[in-house]
PDB file of C-alpha atoms in Angstrom:
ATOM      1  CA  UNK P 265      70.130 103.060  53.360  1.00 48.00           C
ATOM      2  CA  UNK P 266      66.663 102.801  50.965  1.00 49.00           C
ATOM      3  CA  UNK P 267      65.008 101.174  53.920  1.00 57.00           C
ATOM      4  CA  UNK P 268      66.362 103.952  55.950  1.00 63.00           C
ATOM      5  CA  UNK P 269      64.622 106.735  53.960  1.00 62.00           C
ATOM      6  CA  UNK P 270      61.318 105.076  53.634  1.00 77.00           C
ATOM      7  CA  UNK P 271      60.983 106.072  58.016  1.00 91.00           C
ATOM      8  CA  UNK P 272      58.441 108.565  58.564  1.00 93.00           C
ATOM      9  CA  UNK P 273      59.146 112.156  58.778  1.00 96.00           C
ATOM     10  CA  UNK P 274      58.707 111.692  62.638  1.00 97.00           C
ATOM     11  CA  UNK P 275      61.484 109.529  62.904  1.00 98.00           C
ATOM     12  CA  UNK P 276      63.654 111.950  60.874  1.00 97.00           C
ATOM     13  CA  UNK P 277      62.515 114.877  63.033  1.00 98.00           C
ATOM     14  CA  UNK P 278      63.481 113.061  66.159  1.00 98.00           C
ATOM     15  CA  UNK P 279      66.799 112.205  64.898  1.00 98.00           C
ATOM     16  CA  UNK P 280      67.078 116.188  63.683  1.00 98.00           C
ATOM     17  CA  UNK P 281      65.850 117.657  67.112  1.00 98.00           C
ATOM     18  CA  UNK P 282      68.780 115.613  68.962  1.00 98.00           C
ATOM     19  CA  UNK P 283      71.176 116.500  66.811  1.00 98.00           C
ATOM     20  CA  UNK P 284      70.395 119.947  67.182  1.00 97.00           C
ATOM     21  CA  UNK P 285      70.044 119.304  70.710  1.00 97.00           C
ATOM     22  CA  UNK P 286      73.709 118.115  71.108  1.00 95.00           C
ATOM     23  CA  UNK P 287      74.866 121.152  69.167  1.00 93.00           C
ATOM     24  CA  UNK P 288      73.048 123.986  70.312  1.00 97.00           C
ATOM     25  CA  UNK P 289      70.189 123.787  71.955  1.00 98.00           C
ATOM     26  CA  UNK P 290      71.251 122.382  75.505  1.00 98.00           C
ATOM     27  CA  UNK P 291      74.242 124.916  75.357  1.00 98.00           C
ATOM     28  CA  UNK P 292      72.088 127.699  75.276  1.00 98.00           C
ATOM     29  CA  UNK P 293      69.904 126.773  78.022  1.00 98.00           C
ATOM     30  CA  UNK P 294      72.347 125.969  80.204  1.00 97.00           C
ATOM     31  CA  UNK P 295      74.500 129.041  79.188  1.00 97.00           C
ATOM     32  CA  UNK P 296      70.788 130.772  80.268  1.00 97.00           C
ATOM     33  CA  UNK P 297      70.352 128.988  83.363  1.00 96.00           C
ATOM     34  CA  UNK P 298      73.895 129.989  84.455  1.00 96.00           C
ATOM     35  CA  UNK P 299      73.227 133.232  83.687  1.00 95.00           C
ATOM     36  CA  UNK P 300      70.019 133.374  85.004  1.00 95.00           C
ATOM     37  CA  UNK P 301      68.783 135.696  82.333  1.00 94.00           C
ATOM     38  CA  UNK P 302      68.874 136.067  78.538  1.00 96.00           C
ATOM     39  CA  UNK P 303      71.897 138.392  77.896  1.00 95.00           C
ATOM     40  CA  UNK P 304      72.579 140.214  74.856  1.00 95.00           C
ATOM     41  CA  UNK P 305      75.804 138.186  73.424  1.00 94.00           C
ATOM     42  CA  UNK P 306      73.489 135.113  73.971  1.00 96.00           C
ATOM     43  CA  UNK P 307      70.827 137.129  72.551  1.00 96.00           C
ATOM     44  CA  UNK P 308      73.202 137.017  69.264  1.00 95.00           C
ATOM     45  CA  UNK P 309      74.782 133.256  69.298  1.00 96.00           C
ATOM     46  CA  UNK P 310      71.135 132.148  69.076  1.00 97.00           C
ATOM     47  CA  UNK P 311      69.882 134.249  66.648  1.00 96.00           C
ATOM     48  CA  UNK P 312      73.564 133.481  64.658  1.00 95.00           C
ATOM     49  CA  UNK P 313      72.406 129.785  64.982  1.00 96.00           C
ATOM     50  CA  UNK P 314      68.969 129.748  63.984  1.00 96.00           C
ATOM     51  CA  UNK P 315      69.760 132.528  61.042  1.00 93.00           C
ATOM     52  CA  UNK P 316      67.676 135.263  62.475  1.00 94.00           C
ATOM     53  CA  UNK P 317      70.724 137.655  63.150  1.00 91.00           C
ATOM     54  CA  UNK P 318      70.436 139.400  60.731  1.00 86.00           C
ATOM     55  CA  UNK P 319      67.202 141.069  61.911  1.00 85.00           C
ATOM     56  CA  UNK P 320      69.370 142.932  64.703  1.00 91.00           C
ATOM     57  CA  UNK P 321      71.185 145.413  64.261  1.00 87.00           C
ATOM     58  CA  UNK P 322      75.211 145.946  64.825  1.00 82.00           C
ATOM     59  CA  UNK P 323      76.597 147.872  67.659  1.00 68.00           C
ATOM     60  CA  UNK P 324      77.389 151.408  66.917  1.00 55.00           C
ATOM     61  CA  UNK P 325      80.096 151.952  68.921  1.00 50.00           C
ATOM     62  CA  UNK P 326      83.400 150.531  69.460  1.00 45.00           C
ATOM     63  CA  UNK P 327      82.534 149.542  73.719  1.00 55.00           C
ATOM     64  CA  UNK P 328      80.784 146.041  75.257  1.00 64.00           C
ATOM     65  CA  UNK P 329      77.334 147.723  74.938  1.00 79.00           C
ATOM     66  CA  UNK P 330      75.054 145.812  72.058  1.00 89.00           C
ATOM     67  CA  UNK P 331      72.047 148.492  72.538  1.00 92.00           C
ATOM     68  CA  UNK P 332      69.952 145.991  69.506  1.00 93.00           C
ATOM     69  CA  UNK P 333      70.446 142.797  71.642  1.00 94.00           C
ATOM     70  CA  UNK P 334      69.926 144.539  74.954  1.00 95.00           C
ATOM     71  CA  UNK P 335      66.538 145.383  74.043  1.00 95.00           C
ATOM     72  CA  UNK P 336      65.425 142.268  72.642  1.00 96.00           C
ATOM     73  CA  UNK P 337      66.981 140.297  75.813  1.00 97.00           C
ATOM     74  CA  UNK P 338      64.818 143.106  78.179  1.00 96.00           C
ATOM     75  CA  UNK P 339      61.875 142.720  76.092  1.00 97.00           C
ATOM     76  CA  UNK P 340      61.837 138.997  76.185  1.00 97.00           C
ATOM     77  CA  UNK P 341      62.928 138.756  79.320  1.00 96.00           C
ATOM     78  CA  UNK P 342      59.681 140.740  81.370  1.00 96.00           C
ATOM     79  CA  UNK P 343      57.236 139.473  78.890  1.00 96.00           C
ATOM     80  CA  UNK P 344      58.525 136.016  79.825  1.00 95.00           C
ATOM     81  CA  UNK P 345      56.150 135.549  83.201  1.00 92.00           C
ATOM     82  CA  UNK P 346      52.955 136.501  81.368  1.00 94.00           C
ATOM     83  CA  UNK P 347      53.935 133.856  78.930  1.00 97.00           C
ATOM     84  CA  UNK P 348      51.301 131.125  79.487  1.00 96.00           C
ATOM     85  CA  UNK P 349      47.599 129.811  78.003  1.00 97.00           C
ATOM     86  CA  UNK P 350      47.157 128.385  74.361  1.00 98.00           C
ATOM     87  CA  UNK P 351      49.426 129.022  71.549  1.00 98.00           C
ATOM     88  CA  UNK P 352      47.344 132.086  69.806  1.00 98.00           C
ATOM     89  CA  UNK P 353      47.851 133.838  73.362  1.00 98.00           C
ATOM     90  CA  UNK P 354      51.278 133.175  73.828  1.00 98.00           C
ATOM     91  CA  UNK P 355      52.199 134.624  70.392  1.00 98.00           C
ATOM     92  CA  UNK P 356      50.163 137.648  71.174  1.00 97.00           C
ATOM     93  CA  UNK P 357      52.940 138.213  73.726  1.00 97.00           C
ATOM     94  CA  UNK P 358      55.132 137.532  71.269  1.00 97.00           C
ATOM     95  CA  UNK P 359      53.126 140.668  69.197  1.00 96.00           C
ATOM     96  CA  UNK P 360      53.456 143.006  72.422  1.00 95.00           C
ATOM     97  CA  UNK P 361      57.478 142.517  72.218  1.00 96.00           C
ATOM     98  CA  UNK P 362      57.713 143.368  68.930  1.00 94.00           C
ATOM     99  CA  UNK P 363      56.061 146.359  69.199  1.00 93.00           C
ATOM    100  CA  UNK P 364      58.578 147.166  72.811  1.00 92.00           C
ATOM    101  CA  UNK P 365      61.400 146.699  70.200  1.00 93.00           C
ATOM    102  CA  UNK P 366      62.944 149.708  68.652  1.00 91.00           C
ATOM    103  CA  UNK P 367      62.181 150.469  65.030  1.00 90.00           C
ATOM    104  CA  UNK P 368      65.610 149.493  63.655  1.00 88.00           C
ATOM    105  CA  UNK P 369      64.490 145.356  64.837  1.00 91.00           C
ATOM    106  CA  UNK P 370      61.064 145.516  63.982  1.00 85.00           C
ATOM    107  CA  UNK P 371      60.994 147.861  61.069  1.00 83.00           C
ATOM    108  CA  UNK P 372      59.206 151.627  60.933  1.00 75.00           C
ATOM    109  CA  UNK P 373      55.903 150.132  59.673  1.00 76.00           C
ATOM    110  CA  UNK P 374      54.050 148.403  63.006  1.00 70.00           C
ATOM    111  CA  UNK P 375      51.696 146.853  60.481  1.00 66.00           C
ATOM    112  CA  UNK P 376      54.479 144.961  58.901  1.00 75.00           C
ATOM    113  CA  UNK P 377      56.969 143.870  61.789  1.00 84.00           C
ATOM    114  CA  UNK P 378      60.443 142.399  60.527  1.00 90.00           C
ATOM    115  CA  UNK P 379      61.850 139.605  63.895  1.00 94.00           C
ATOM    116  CA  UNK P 380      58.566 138.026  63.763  1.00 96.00           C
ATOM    117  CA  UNK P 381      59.952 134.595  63.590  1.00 96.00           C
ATOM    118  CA  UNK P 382      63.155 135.742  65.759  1.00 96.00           C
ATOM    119  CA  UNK P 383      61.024 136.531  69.079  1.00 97.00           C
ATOM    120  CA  UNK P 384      58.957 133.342  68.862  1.00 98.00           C
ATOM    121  CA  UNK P 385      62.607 131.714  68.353  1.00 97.00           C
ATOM    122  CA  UNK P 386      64.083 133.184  71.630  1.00 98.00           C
ATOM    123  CA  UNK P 387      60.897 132.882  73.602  1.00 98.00           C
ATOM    124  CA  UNK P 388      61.065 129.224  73.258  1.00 98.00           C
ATOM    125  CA  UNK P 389      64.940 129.245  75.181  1.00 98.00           C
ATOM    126  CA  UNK P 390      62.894 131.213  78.027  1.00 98.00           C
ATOM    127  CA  UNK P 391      59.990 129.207  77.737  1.00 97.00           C
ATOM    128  CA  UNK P 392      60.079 125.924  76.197  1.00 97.00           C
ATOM    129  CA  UNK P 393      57.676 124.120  77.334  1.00 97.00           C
ATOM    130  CA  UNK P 394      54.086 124.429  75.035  1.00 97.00           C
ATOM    131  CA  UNK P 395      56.088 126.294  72.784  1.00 98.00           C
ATOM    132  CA  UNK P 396      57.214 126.065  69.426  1.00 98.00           C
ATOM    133  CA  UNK P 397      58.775 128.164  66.949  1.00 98.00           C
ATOM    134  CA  UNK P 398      57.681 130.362  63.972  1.00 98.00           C
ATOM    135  CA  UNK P 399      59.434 130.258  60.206  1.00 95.00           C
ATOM    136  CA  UNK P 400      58.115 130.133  56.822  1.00 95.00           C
ATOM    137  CA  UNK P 401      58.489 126.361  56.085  1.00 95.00           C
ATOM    138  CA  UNK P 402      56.845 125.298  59.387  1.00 96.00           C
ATOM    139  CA  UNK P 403      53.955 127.644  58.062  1.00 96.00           C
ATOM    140  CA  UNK P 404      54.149 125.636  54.384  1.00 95.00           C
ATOM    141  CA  UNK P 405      53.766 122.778  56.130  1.00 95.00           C
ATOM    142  CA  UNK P 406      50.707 123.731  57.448  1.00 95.00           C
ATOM    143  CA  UNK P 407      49.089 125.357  53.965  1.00 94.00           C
ATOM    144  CA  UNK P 408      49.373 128.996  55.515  1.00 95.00           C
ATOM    145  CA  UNK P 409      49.247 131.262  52.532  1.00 93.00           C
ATOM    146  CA  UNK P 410      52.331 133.267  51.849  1.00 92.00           C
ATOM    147  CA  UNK P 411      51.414 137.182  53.045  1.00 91.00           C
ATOM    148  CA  UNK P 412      53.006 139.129  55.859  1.00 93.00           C
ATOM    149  CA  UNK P 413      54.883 137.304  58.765  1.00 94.00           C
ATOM    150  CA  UNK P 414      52.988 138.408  61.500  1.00 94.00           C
ATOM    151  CA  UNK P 415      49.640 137.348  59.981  1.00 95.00           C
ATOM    152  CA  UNK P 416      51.584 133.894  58.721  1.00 96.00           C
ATOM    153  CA  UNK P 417      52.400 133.277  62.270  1.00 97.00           C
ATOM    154  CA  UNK P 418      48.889 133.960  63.693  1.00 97.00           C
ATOM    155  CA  UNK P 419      47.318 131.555  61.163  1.00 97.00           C
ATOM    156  CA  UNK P 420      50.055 128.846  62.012  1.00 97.00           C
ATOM    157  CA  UNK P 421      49.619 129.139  65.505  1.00 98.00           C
ATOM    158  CA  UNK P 422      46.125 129.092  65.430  1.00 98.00           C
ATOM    159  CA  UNK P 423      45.983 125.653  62.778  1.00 97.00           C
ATOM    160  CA  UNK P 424      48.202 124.102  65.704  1.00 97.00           C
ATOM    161  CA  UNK P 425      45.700 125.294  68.826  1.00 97.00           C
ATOM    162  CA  UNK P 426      43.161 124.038  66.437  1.00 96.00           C
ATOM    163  CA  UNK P 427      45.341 120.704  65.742  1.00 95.00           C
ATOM    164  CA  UNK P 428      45.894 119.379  69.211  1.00 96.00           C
ATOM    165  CA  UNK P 429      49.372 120.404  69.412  1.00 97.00           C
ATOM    166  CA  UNK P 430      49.183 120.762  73.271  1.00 97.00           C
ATOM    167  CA  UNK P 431      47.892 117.318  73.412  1.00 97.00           C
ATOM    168  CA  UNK P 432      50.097 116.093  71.106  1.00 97.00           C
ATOM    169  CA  UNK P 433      53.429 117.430  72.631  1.00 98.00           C
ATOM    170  CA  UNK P 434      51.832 116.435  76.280  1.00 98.00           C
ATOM    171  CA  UNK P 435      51.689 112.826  74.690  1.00 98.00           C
ATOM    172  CA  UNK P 436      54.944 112.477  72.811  1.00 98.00           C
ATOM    173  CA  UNK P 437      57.469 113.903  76.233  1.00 98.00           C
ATOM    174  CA  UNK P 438      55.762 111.074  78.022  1.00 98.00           C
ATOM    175  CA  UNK P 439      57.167 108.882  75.530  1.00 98.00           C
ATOM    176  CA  UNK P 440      60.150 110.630  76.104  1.00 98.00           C
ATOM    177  CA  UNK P 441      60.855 110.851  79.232  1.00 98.00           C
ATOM    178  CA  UNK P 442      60.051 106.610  79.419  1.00 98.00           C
ATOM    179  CA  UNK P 443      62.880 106.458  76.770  1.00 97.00           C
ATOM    180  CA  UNK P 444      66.528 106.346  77.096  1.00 95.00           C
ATOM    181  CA  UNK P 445      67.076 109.888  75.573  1.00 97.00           C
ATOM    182  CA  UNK P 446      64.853 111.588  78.288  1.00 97.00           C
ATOM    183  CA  UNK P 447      65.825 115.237  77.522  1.00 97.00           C
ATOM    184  CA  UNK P 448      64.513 115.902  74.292  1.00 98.00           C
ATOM    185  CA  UNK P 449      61.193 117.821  74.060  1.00 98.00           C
ATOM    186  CA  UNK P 450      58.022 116.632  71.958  1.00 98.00           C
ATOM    187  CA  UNK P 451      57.152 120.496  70.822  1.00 98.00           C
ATOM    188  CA  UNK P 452      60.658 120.395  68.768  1.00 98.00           C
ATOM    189  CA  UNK P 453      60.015 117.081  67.417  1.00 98.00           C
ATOM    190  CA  UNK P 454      57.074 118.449  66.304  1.00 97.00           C
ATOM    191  CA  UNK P 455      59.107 121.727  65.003  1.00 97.00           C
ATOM    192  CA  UNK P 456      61.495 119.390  62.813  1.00 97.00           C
ATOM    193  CA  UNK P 457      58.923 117.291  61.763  1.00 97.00           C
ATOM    194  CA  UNK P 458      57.172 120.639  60.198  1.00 97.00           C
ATOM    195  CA  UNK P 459      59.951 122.532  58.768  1.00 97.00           C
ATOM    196  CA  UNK P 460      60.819 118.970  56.835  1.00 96.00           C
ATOM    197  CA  UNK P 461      57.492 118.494  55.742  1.00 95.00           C
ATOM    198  CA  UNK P 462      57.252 122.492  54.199  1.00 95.00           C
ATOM    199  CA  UNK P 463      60.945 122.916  52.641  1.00 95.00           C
ATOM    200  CA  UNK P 464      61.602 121.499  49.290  1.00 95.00           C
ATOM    201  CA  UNK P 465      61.925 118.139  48.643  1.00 95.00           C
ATOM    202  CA  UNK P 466      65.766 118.404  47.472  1.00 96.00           C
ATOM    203  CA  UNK P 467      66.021 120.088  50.970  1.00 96.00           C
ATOM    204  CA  UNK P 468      64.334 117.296  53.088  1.00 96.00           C
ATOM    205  CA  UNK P 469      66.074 114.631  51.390  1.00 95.00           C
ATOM    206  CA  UNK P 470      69.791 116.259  52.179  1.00 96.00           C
ATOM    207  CA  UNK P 471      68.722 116.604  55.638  1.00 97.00           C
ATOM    208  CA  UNK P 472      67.910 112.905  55.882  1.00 96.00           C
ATOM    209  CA  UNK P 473      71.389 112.214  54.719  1.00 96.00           C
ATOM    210  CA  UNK P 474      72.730 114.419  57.531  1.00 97.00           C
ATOM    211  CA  UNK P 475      70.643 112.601  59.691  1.00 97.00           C
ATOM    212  CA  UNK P 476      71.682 109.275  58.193  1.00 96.00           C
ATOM    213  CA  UNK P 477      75.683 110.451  58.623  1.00 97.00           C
ATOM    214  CA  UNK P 478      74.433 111.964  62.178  1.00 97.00           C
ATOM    215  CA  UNK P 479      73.572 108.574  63.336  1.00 97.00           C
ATOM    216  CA  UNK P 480      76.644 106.547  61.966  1.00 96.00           C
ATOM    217  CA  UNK P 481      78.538 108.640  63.773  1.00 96.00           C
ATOM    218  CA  UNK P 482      77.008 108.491  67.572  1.00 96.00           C
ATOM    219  CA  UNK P 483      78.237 105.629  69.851  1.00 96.00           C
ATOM    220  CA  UNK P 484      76.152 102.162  69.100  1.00 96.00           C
ATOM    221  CA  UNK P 485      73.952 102.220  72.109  1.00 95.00           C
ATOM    222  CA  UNK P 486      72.967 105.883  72.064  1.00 96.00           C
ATOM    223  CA  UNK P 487      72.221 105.204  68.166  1.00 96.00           C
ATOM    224  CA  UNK P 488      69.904 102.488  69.273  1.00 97.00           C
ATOM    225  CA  UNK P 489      67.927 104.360  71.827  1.00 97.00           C
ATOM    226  CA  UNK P 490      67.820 107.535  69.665  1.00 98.00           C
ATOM    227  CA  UNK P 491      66.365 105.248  66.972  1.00 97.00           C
ATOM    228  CA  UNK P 492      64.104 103.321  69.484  1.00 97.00           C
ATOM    229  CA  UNK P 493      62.503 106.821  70.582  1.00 98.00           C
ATOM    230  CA  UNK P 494      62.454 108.271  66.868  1.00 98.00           C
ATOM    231  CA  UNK P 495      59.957 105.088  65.909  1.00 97.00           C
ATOM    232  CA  UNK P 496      58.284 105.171  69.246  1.00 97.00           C
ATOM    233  CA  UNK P 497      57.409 108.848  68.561  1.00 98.00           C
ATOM    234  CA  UNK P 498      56.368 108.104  64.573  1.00 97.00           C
ATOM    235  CA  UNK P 499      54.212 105.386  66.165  1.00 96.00           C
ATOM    236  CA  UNK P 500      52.753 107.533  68.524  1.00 97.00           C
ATOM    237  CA  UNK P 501      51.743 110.770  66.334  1.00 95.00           C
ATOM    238  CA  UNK P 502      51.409 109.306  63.309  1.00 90.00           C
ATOM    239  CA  UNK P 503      52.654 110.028  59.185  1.00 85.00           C
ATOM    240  CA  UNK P 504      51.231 113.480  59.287  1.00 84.00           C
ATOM    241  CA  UNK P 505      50.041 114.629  62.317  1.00 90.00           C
ATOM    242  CA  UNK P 506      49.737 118.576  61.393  1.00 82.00           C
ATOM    243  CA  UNK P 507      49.244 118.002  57.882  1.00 63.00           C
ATOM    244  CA  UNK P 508      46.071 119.744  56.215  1.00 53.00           C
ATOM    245  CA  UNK P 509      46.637 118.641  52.597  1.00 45.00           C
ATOM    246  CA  UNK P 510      45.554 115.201  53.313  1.00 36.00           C
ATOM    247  CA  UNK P 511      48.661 113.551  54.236  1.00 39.00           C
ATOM    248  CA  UNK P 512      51.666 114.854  51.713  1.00 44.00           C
ATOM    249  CA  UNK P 513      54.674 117.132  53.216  1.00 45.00           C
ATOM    250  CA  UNK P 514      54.387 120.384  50.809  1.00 47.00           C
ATOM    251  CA  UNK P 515      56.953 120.637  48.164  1.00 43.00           C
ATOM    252  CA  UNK P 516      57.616 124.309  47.426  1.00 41.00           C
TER     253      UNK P 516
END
């Protein structure tokens, strides 16, 4: 197990993203391609999952009408063709939605909008590809100064532009898809690999032992391609590959 914990934080994240994977992500886009839209009840089982729920507001009324997730699927769901170009663009989409969405999601004060990090969560289910999601640990990761969220999430996605995370996420779903695992994506390996390197260190450590537990309990030979993949992909970007302190996660 001690030689287990020395892997990189690549490794880890690889071994986190498919176990998220198997959980929740590939339900939810295939609920969404069934669907063939982003309805408002999965509006709210992935904003349960990724703790952003709360930013929405309960239905009023006692009928099958959610008027707060309705508006955030509609929103998302016509800003979703203009979502394209580098990362600083696509969140400025991200900025338009917000301020579509009706004061009691994003707040009264359009300076200060609450569901930051809950639109750039949904918009990656519509539009994963190139895309990776906004919280306040990712943004620790990357030294972005504690402040408002919509100026946090400007900064981060401008440090990654600036990083080569295009490049970078290009490079590691080619290792990917050559892999026995080919369904995972690169941009939430990269996603893991940055909220483990800003939480706390009693944090990242407890999700390496879910990881650890994860992995003992998957049958042998998908254990050994999942782990094949996870060192190909720590090979391949590196200890730190978005890290601006020179080299150490952030403890905070």
């Amino acid at each position: 197990m001690a030689e287990m914990r020395d892997k990189s934080l690549i490794y880890w994240a690889t071994i986190e993203h498919h176990r998220w994977w198997l959980c929740h992500d590939q339900v939810y886009l295939n609920l969404l391609a069934k669907e063939g839209q982003l309805s408002p009840w999965i509006v709210r089982l992935i904003a349960k999952a990724y703790g952003v729920n709360r930013g929405i507001p309960r239905a009023t009324d006692t009928g099958p009408s959610d008027p707060a997730a309705t508006a955030i699927a509609d929103a998302l769901g016509n800003a979703a063709q203009q979502f394209s170009g580098t990362l600083p663009q696509r969140f400025s989409v991200c900025v338009n939605i917000l301020r579509q969405l009706p004061p009691g999601i994003r707040g009264a004060e359009s300076a200060t909008p609450k569901f930051v990090s809950g639109t750039t969560k949904l918009m990656w289910f519509l539009k994963p590809a190139g895309w990776t999601m906004f919280d306040s640990f990712a943004a620790n990761a990357l030294g972005i100064a504690r402040g408002k969220s919509s100026d946090r999430a400007r900064l981060f996605y401008a440090a990654l532009e600036k990083q080569g995370f295009a490049q970078k996420s290009e490079a590691g779903n080619a290792v990917i898809r050559a892999s026995g695992i080919p369904e995972l994506y690169a941009e939430r390996v990269i996603d893991k690999y940055l909220w483990l390197a800003g939480c706390t260190q009693q944090t990242r450590e407890k999700a390496k032992a879910i990881c650890e537990a994860y992995l003992q309990g998957l049958p042998s030979k998908h254990a050994e391609d999942l782990q094949a993949l996870a060192s190909a992909l720590a090979n391949l970007l590196g200890e730190n590959p978005f890290s601006e302190n020179g080299g150490e996660p952030y403890a905070t």
